[in-house]
Every structure is written in structure tokens, then in C-alpha cells.
Amino acid sequence: VAIARALMNDPEVIFADEPTGNLDSKTGGGVMDLLLGVISEQRKTLVVVTHDSALAESGDRRVELADGRLRG
């Protein structure tokens, strides 16, 4: 439901805060496949906040916040 609401107004940028945080790995993978498919098909930008390093590696660009500073 949250993904549908986020996409309903056809935003240029989609912000996802821990989109897989409370999900098992199979469901989390499905959520990310859906989000990545949507941004690819509709040429959107996806900004993901996560503690999951494997998920962070799936992006085109990775920026890390450490000790109050952005790196990357």
C-alpha cells in the first residue's frame, strides 16, 4: 500500500526510508525489484536510506553519512 501511495502522484523522485527494514529477505528482494523496475521504466530517481550494505550496493550511486559528514 505504501508503494502505491508513493507512486500515485507520479513524483520525479521517490524517497524510501528503510524499504526492506522489517521484511524477510525474499519479500525485501521483491520490494526492491518492484521499486527498481518502476524507476527504470518510468525514468524516476530513487533515494533509499538503509543500514543494509547489500541493498546500498544495488544503487548507481552510494553516499554514506558517518560522524555527521556525507561521503561519496
mmCIF file of C-alpha atoms in Angstrom:
data_model
loop_
_atom_site.group_PDB
_atom_site.id
_atom_site.type_symbol
_atom_site.label_atom_id
_atom_site.label_comp_id
_atom_site.label_asym_id
_atom_site.label_seq_id
_atom_site.Cartn_x
_atom_site.Cartn_y
_atom_site.Cartn_z
ATOM 1 C CA VAL A 1 0.000 0.000 0.000
ATOM 2 C CA ALA A 2 2.810 2.440 0.866
ATOM 3 C CA ILE A 3 4.465 1.930 -2.519
ATOM 4 C CA ALA A 4 1.187 2.563 -4.338
ATOM 5 C CA ARG A 5 0.660 5.765 -2.351
ATOM 6 C CA ALA A 6 4.191 6.930 -3.106
ATOM 7 C CA LEU A 7 3.705 6.425 -6.843
ATOM 8 C CA MET A 8 0.127 7.715 -7.064
ATOM 9 C CA ASN A 9 1.065 11.344 -7.788
ATOM 10 C CA ASP A 10 3.755 10.424 -10.340
ATOM 11 C CA PRO A 11 6.710 12.008 -8.483
ATOM 12 C CA GLU A 12 10.065 12.569 -10.186
ATOM 13 C CA VAL A 13 11.909 11.484 -7.018
ATOM 14 C CA ILE A 14 10.855 8.592 -4.775
ATOM 15 C CA PHE A 15 12.224 8.575 -1.228
ATOM 16 C CA ALA A 16 12.345 5.191 0.536
ATOM 17 C CA ASP A 17 13.383 5.084 4.205
ATOM 18 C CA GLU A 18 14.434 1.521 5.084
ATOM 19 C CA PRO A 19 12.080 -0.020 2.492
ATOM 20 C CA THR A 20 13.152 -3.557 3.420
ATOM 21 C CA GLY A 21 13.878 -2.998 7.113
ATOM 22 C CA ASN A 22 11.151 -5.198 8.632
ATOM 23 C CA LEU A 23 10.868 -7.714 5.806
ATOM 24 C CA ASP A 24 12.337 -11.161 5.265
ATOM 25 C CA SER A 25 14.945 -11.370 2.511
ATOM 26 C CA LYS A 26 12.571 -12.801 -0.124
ATOM 27 C CA THR A 27 9.902 -10.137 0.407
ATOM 28 C CA GLY A 28 12.530 -7.391 0.665
ATOM 29 C CA GLY A 29 14.017 -8.513 -2.626
ATOM 30 C CA GLY A 30 10.576 -8.359 -4.211
ATOM 31 C CA VAL A 31 10.023 -4.826 -2.923
ATOM 32 C CA MET A 32 13.355 -3.664 -4.302
ATOM 33 C CA ASP A 33 12.746 -5.401 -7.642
ATOM 34 C CA LEU A 34 9.425 -3.551 -7.857
ATOM 35 C CA LEU A 35 10.951 -0.167 -6.981
ATOM 36 C CA LEU A 36 13.915 -0.609 -9.316
ATOM 37 C CA GLY A 37 11.596 -1.733 -12.115
ATOM 38 C CA VAL A 38 9.369 1.313 -11.686
ATOM 39 C CA ILE A 39 12.259 3.770 -11.704
ATOM 40 C CA SER A 40 13.781 2.105 -14.742
ATOM 41 C CA GLU A 41 10.541 2.016 -16.751
ATOM 42 C CA GLN A 42 9.345 5.482 -15.754
ATOM 43 C CA ARG A 43 12.773 7.156 -15.590
ATOM 44 C CA LYS A 44 12.448 8.242 -11.959
ATOM 45 C CA THR A 45 15.038 8.883 -9.266
ATOM 46 C CA LEU A 46 15.045 6.649 -6.181
ATOM 47 C CA VAL A 47 16.681 7.776 -2.937
ATOM 48 C CA VAL A 48 16.994 4.962 -0.392
ATOM 49 C CA VAL A 49 18.048 5.270 3.238
ATOM 50 C CA THR A 50 19.247 1.926 4.580
ATOM 51 C CA HIS A 51 21.554 0.175 7.017
ATOM 52 C CA ASP A 52 21.717 -2.829 4.659
ATOM 53 C CA SER A 53 25.060 -2.633 2.852
ATOM 54 C CA ALA A 54 23.984 -5.163 0.191
ATOM 55 C CA LEU A 55 20.956 -3.021 -0.615
ATOM 56 C CA ALA A 56 23.119 0.106 -0.729
ATOM 57 C CA GLU A 57 25.412 -1.564 -3.260
ATOM 58 C CA SER A 58 22.493 -2.094 -5.661
ATOM 59 C CA GLY A 59 22.273 1.620 -6.438
ATOM 60 C CA ASP A 60 24.009 3.621 -9.130
ATOM 61 C CA ARG A 61 25.498 5.933 -6.521
ATOM 62 C CA ARG A 62 26.183 5.433 -2.828
ATOM 63 C CA VAL A 63 26.527 8.227 -0.278
ATOM 64 C CA GLU A 64 27.368 7.413 3.328
ATOM 65 C CA LEU A 65 26.647 9.523 6.394
ATOM 66 C CA ALA A 66 29.310 8.967 9.046
ATOM 67 C CA ASP A 67 30.153 11.175 12.009
ATOM 68 C CA GLY A 68 27.841 13.884 10.704
ATOM 69 C CA ARG A 69 29.525 14.059 7.294
ATOM 70 C CA LEU A 70 28.406 12.851 3.886
ATOM 71 C CA ARG A 71 30.944 10.801 1.967
ATOM 72 C CA GLY A 72 30.750 9.561 -1.581
#
